[in-house]
Short mmCIF file of N, CA and C in Angstrom, two decimals:
data_model
loop_
_atom_site.label_atom_id
_atom_site.label_comp_id
_atom_site.label_asym_id
_atom_site.label_seq_id
_atom_site.Cartn_x
_atom_site.Cartn_y
_atom_site.Cartn_z
N MET A 1 1.27 -1.55 0.03
CA MET A 1 -0.12 -0.06 -0.25
C MET A 1 0.62 0.96 -0.09
N CYS A 2 2.22 1.11 0.91
CA CYS A 2 2.93 2.64 0.92
C CYS A 2 3.71 2.62 -0.05
N GLU A 3 4.09 1.32 -1.21
CA GLU A 3 4.65 1.56 -2.16
C GLU A 3 3.47 2.11 -3.63
N GLY A 4 2.46 1.88 -3.35
CA GLY A 4 1.80 2.16 -4.23
C GLY A 4 1.19 3.52 -4.31
N ARG A 5 0.98 4.52 -2.69
CA ARG A 5 0.60 5.67 -2.97
C ARG A 5 2.18 6.33 -3.09
N LYS A 6 3.50 6.23 -2.87
CA LYS A 6 5.12 6.48 -2.96
C LYS A 6 4.63 6.57 -5.07
N SER A 7 4.44 6.03 -6.19
CA SER A 7 4.59 5.31 -7.06
C SER A 7 3.38 6.32 -7.49
N ARG A 8 2.29 6.61 -6.91
CA ARG A 8 0.79 7.72 -7.07
C ARG A 8 1.38 8.89 -7.14
N LEU A 9 2.31 9.06 -6.17
CA LEU A 9 2.95 10.11 -5.74
C LEU A 9 3.84 11.07 -6.90
N GLN A 10 4.69 9.59 -7.28
CA GLN A 10 5.82 10.24 -8.77
C GLN A 10 4.92 10.38 -10.05
N GLU A 11 4.10 9.84 -9.88
CA GLU A 11 3.81 9.67 -10.88
C GLU A 11 3.08 11.79 -10.78
N THR A 12 2.03 11.45 -10.18
CA THR A 12 1.60 12.95 -9.81
C THR A 12 2.88 14.26 -10.24
N SER A 13 3.95 14.15 -9.13
CA SER A 13 4.95 14.89 -9.53
C SER A 13 5.30 15.29 -10.86
N ASP A 14 5.27 14.04 -11.88
CA ASP A 14 5.63 13.75 -12.70
C ASP A 14 4.84 14.75 -13.77
N LEU A 15 3.63 14.28 -13.53
CA LEU A 15 2.48 15.11 -14.46
C LEU A 15 2.29 16.58 -14.33
N PHE A 16 2.40 17.19 -12.98
CA PHE A 16 3.18 18.58 -12.45
C PHE A 16 4.00 18.84 -12.94
N LYS A 17 5.13 18.77 -13.13
CA LYS A 17 6.39 19.32 -13.98
C LYS A 17 6.37 19.27 -16.15
N PHE A 18 5.57 18.28 -16.29
CA PHE A 18 5.09 18.19 -17.18
C PHE A 18 4.18 19.31 -17.85
N MET A 19 3.40 19.43 -16.49
CA MET A 19 2.06 20.32 -17.36
C MET A 19 2.98 21.64 -17.20
N ASN A 20 3.25 22.25 -15.84
CA ASN A 20 4.57 23.09 -16.00
C ASN A 20 5.27 24.00 -17.18
N MET A 21 6.10 22.70 -17.84
CA MET A 21 6.59 22.82 -18.35
C MET A 21 5.52 23.37 -20.25
N VAL A 22 5.04 22.53 -20.26
CA VAL A 22 3.82 22.79 -21.39
C VAL A 22 3.36 24.34 -21.30
N ARG A 23 2.95 24.41 -20.30
CA ARG A 23 2.53 25.85 -20.46
C ARG A 23 3.09 26.88 -19.73
N ASP A 24 4.48 27.26 -20.21
CA ASP A 24 5.74 28.04 -20.13
C ASP A 24 5.81 27.93 -21.15
N LEU A 25 5.78 26.86 -22.23
CA LEU A 25 6.24 27.17 -23.42
C LEU A 25 5.51 27.46 -24.73
N LEU A 26 3.70 27.30 -23.99
CA LEU A 26 3.19 27.70 -24.95
C LEU A 26 3.24 29.54 -24.88
N LEU A 27 2.87 29.64 -23.22
CA LEU A 27 2.61 31.07 -22.85
C LEU A 27 4.33 31.94 -23.17
N TRP A 28 4.87 31.42 -23.87
CA TRP A 28 6.14 31.81 -23.73
C TRP A 28 5.75 32.09 -25.93
N MET A 29 5.71 30.80 -26.46
CA MET A 29 4.67 31.16 -28.18
C MET A 29 3.99 31.38 -28.20
N ASP A 30 2.90 32.02 -27.55
CA ASP A 30 2.00 33.27 -27.42
C ASP A 30 2.47 34.70 -27.79
N GLU A 31 3.29 34.70 -26.53
CA GLU A 31 4.10 35.82 -27.21
C GLU A 31 5.34 36.29 -28.13
N VAL A 32 5.38 35.09 -28.43
CA VAL A 32 6.56 35.14 -29.87
C VAL A 32 6.06 35.74 -30.66
N LYS A 33 4.68 34.60 -30.73
CA LYS A 33 3.96 34.62 -32.17
C LYS A 33 2.81 36.65 -32.10
N ARG A 34 2.79 36.65 -30.99
CA ARG A 34 2.22 38.62 -31.32
C ARG A 34 3.35 39.33 -30.83
N GLU A 35 4.68 39.13 -31.06
CA GLU A 35 5.76 40.16 -31.69
C GLU A 35 6.12 39.88 -33.46
N MET A 36 6.09 38.73 -33.71
CA MET A 36 5.83 38.38 -35.13
C MET A 36 4.56 39.11 -35.94
N THR A 37 3.28 39.21 -35.21
CA THR A 37 2.19 39.32 -35.89
C THR A 37 2.18 40.95 -36.02
N SER A 38 3.09 41.54 -35.68
CA SER A 38 3.12 43.32 -34.98
C SER A 38 3.13 43.80 -36.91
N HIS A 39 2.51 44.13 -37.34
CA HIS A 39 1.81 45.13 -38.47
C HIS A 39 2.63 46.18 -38.93
N GLU A 40 4.03 46.49 -38.01
CA GLU A 40 4.61 47.72 -38.39
C GLU A 40 5.70 47.05 -39.69
N ARG A 41 4.93 48.26 -40.21
CA ARG A 41 5.55 48.18 -41.89
C ARG A 41 7.25 49.49 -42.71
N PRO A 42 7.53 48.57 -43.19
CA PRO A 42 9.38 49.47 -42.95
C PRO A 42 9.24 50.29 -44.32
N ARG A 43 9.70 51.45 -43.63
CA ARG A 43 9.53 52.74 -44.45
C ARG A 43 10.15 52.16 -45.64
N ASP A 44 11.99 52.04 -45.32
CA ASP A 44 13.07 52.25 -46.63
C ASP A 44 13.54 50.99 -45.95
N VAL A 45 15.14 50.39 -46.28
CA VAL A 45 15.59 49.86 -46.58
C VAL A 45 16.41 50.15 -44.97
N SER A 46 16.57 51.28 -44.84
CA SER A 46 17.54 51.04 -43.26
C SER A 46 16.68 50.10 -41.91
N GLY A 47 14.92 50.24 -42.38
CA GLY A 47 13.68 49.87 -41.30
C GLY A 47 13.58 48.44 -41.40
N VAL A 48 13.39 48.08 -42.82
CA VAL A 48 13.93 46.61 -43.20
C VAL A 48 14.59 46.05 -42.66
N GLU A 49 16.03 46.60 -43.09
CA GLU A 49 16.96 46.18 -41.69
C GLU A 49 16.83 45.84 -40.70
N LEU A 50 16.59 46.49 -39.87
CA LEU A 50 16.05 46.63 -38.71
C LEU A 50 15.26 45.32 -37.95
N LEU A 51 13.97 45.69 -38.64
CA LEU A 51 12.81 44.62 -39.01
C LEU A 51 13.90 43.37 -39.12
N MET A 52 14.66 43.30 -39.72
CA MET A 52 14.85 41.69 -40.33
C MET A 52 16.05 40.96 -38.98
N ASN A 53 16.83 42.16 -38.60
CA ASN A 53 17.49 41.74 -37.29
C ASN A 53 16.65 41.69 -35.60
N ASN A 54 15.57 42.32 -35.52
CA ASN A 54 14.51 42.01 -34.94
C ASN A 54 14.22 40.26 -34.91
N HIS A 55 13.94 39.85 -36.02
CA HIS A 55 12.95 39.22 -37.08
C HIS A 55 14.14 38.08 -36.25
N GLN A 56 15.33 37.93 -37.03
CA GLN A 56 16.82 36.86 -36.11
C GLN A 56 16.86 37.04 -35.21
N SER A 57 16.71 37.92 -34.14
CA SER A 57 16.91 37.85 -32.65
C SER A 57 15.78 36.67 -32.17
N LEU A 58 14.45 37.01 -32.63
CA LEU A 58 13.56 35.97 -32.35
C LEU A 58 13.95 34.72 -32.52
N LYS A 59 14.54 34.49 -33.74
CA LYS A 59 14.69 32.55 -34.26
C LYS A 59 16.09 32.38 -33.54
N ALA A 60 16.73 33.43 -33.28
CA ALA A 60 17.99 32.73 -31.79
C ALA A 60 17.07 32.72 -30.98
N GLU A 61 16.34 33.06 -29.93
CA GLU A 61 15.64 32.55 -28.85
C GLU A 61 15.11 30.94 -28.80
N ILE A 62 14.36 31.19 -30.69
CA ILE A 62 13.65 30.54 -30.88
C ILE A 62 14.47 28.75 -30.32
N ASP A 63 15.31 28.62 -31.16
CA ASP A 63 16.70 28.02 -31.01
C ASP A 63 16.56 27.73 -29.62
N THR A 64 17.18 28.62 -28.85
CA THR A 64 17.15 28.25 -27.63
C THR A 64 16.37 27.65 -27.04
N ARG A 65 15.34 27.95 -26.98
CA ARG A 65 14.20 27.09 -26.23
C ARG A 65 13.86 25.56 -26.34
N GLU A 66 14.95 25.15 -28.02
CA GLU A 66 15.12 24.07 -28.71
C GLU A 66 15.36 22.36 -27.47
N GLU A 67 15.88 22.75 -26.61
CA GLU A 67 15.94 22.12 -25.70
C GLU A 67 14.78 22.06 -24.94
N ASN A 68 14.38 22.85 -24.45
CA ASN A 68 13.01 22.62 -23.69
C ASN A 68 12.12 21.90 -24.46
N PHE A 69 12.14 22.32 -25.54
CA PHE A 69 10.70 21.46 -26.01
C PHE A 69 11.03 20.16 -26.73
N HIS A 70 12.63 19.35 -26.40
CA HIS A 70 12.53 18.56 -26.55
C HIS A 70 12.73 17.51 -25.28
N ALA A 71 12.94 18.03 -23.90
CA ALA A 71 12.74 18.01 -22.63
C ALA A 71 11.06 17.40 -22.33
N CYS A 72 10.83 17.99 -22.67
CA CYS A 72 9.20 18.46 -22.43
C CYS A 72 8.04 17.27 -23.55
N ILE A 73 8.96 16.97 -24.72
CA ILE A 73 8.26 16.02 -25.36
C ILE A 73 8.54 15.14 -25.01
N THR A 74 9.84 14.71 -24.41
CA THR A 74 10.34 13.11 -23.98
C THR A 74 9.49 12.72 -22.84
N LEU A 75 9.58 13.90 -21.80
CA LEU A 75 9.12 13.64 -20.77
C LEU A 75 7.70 13.22 -21.12
N GLY A 76 6.53 13.87 -21.82
CA GLY A 76 5.46 13.62 -22.48
C GLY A 76 5.35 12.04 -22.61
N ARG A 77 6.10 11.54 -23.63
CA ARG A 77 6.10 10.27 -24.58
C ARG A 77 6.88 9.55 -23.34
N ASN A 78 7.72 9.68 -22.53
CA ASN A 78 7.83 8.69 -21.10
C ASN A 78 6.64 8.56 -20.54
N LEU A 79 5.59 9.39 -20.30
CA LEU A 79 5.25 9.16 -19.04
C LEU A 79 3.36 8.49 -19.98
N LEU A 80 3.29 8.71 -21.00
CA LEU A 80 2.45 8.14 -21.76
C LEU A 80 3.62 6.58 -22.04
N ASP A 81 4.54 5.91 -22.14
CA ASP A 81 5.44 4.81 -22.28
C ASP A 81 4.37 3.90 -21.37
N ALA A 82 4.36 5.00 -19.80
CA ALA A 82 3.93 4.50 -19.33
C ALA A 82 2.89 3.77 -18.70
N ARG A 83 2.34 4.65 -19.07
CA ARG A 83 1.38 4.22 -19.03
C ARG A 83 0.43 4.96 -18.34
N HIS A 84 0.81 6.27 -17.89
CA HIS A 84 0.34 7.43 -16.63
C HIS A 84 -0.97 7.13 -16.68
N TYR A 85 -1.62 7.20 -15.24
CA TYR A 85 -3.22 7.56 -15.54
C TYR A 85 -3.73 8.84 -16.23
N ALA A 86 -2.68 9.51 -16.80
CA ALA A 86 -3.58 10.90 -16.89
C ALA A 86 -2.65 10.69 -18.78
N SER A 87 -2.49 9.61 -19.03
CA SER A 87 -1.89 9.81 -20.59
C SER A 87 -3.21 10.80 -21.59
N ALA A 88 -4.33 10.53 -21.29
CA ALA A 88 -5.51 11.12 -22.31
C ALA A 88 -5.05 12.94 -22.01
N GLU A 89 -4.96 12.94 -20.93
CA GLU A 89 -4.31 14.55 -20.93
C GLU A 89 -3.03 15.18 -21.39
N ILE A 90 -2.21 14.09 -21.39
CA ILE A 90 -0.47 13.83 -21.08
C ILE A 90 -0.49 14.08 -22.81
N GLU A 91 -1.55 13.49 -23.44
CA GLU A 91 -1.55 13.52 -25.38
C GLU A 91 -1.54 14.48 -26.12
N LYS A 92 -3.48 14.90 -25.14
CA LYS A 92 -3.69 16.20 -25.66
C LYS A 92 -2.60 17.25 -25.86
N LYS A 93 -1.82 18.00 -24.41
CA LYS A 93 -1.17 18.63 -24.20
C LYS A 93 -0.10 18.51 -25.09
N LEU A 94 0.55 17.56 -25.17
CA LEU A 94 1.66 17.54 -26.44
C LEU A 94 1.67 17.06 -27.47
N ILE A 95 -0.16 17.12 -28.46
CA ILE A 95 -0.43 17.66 -29.72
C ILE A 95 -1.04 19.40 -29.64
N LYS A 96 -0.98 19.66 -28.26
CA LYS A 96 -0.58 20.73 -28.69
C LYS A 96 0.16 21.67 -28.67
N LEU A 97 1.14 21.47 -28.10
CA LEU A 97 2.21 22.02 -27.71
C LEU A 97 2.86 21.76 -29.37
N THR A 98 3.42 20.74 -30.13
CA THR A 98 3.88 20.55 -31.62
C THR A 98 2.97 20.99 -32.09
N THR A 99 1.70 20.77 -32.38
CA THR A 99 0.80 22.04 -33.32
C THR A 99 1.42 23.18 -32.92
N GLU A 100 0.87 24.67 -32.01
CA GLU A 100 1.39 25.52 -31.42
C GLU A 100 2.55 25.97 -32.26
N ARG A 101 4.19 25.41 -32.18
CA ARG A 101 4.89 24.97 -31.89
C ARG A 101 5.41 25.12 -33.68
N ALA A 102 4.71 24.46 -34.58
CA ALA A 102 4.76 24.43 -35.72
C ALA A 102 4.09 25.72 -36.15
N GLU A 103 3.04 26.29 -35.92
CA GLU A 103 2.65 27.20 -36.62
C GLU A 103 3.61 28.83 -36.45
N MET A 104 3.89 28.95 -34.96
CA MET A 104 5.17 29.23 -34.22
C MET A 104 5.98 29.91 -35.57
N MET A 105 6.29 28.61 -36.01
CA MET A 105 7.47 28.40 -37.06
C MET A 105 7.23 28.54 -38.35
N HIS A 106 5.84 28.44 -38.82
CA HIS A 106 5.52 28.86 -40.02
C HIS A 106 5.21 30.84 -39.94
N ARG A 107 4.89 31.15 -39.22
CA ARG A 107 4.65 32.42 -38.50
C ARG A 107 5.85 32.90 -38.51
N TRP A 108 6.20 32.53 -38.23
CA TRP A 108 8.49 33.41 -38.34
C TRP A 108 9.57 33.01 -40.19
N GLU A 109 8.11 32.18 -40.75
CA GLU A 109 8.93 31.69 -42.21
C GLU A 109 8.03 32.85 -42.52
N ASP A 110 7.11 32.63 -42.82
CA ASP A 110 5.81 34.04 -43.58
C ASP A 110 6.36 35.30 -43.43
N ARG A 111 6.75 35.70 -41.63
CA ARG A 111 7.28 36.81 -41.55
C ARG A 111 8.56 37.30 -42.01
N TRP A 112 9.56 36.26 -42.17
CA TRP A 112 10.71 36.32 -42.78
C TRP A 112 10.68 36.85 -44.36
N GLU A 113 10.17 36.15 -44.71
CA GLU A 113 9.91 35.88 -46.59
C GLU A 113 9.09 37.17 -46.21
N TYR A 114 7.86 38.09 -45.89
CA TYR A 114 7.27 39.08 -46.17
C TYR A 114 8.64 40.41 -45.97
N LEU A 115 9.50 40.18 -45.46
CA LEU A 115 10.82 41.05 -44.95
C LEU A 115 11.78 40.95 -45.63
N ARG A 116 12.29 39.94 -46.22
CA ARG A 116 12.91 39.38 -47.10
C ARG A 116 12.77 40.16 -48.61
N LEU A 117 10.90 40.62 -49.13
CA LEU A 117 10.49 40.95 -50.41
C LEU A 117 10.58 42.42 -50.03
N SER A 118 10.15 42.24 -49.03
CA SER A 118 9.98 43.95 -48.84
C SER A 118 11.19 44.98 -48.80
N LYS A 119 12.74 44.30 -48.90
CA LYS A 119 13.08 45.04 -48.81
C LYS A 119 14.01 45.26 -50.36
N PHE A 120 13.66 44.48 -51.58
CA PHE A 120 13.44 45.36 -52.68
C PHE A 120 12.62 46.40 -53.34
#
């Protein structure tokens, strides 16, 4: 009985850690997407270059978070492999996380292309 409670406590702790990681990444991605959707239009070549530099800084920040994404996804998959009691919720969060990440990357690419074409 004590081992069962200890196991359940560890599962709950792992779930809490996973959910916090997902929450933090989703909040961060929302902020990044907001920054990318600013409709600031460059007026000249130097304005375009400034916006491109800012956009490249966002890409560097995205790349820096890659380890966090990997750790979160790995933890989620490990929980699913262990048949965690909250597997359905974990799976939904993994899908949401990967979908939001793909959308963020798509927006980054679209904005980069827009800025690149604005330079001409």
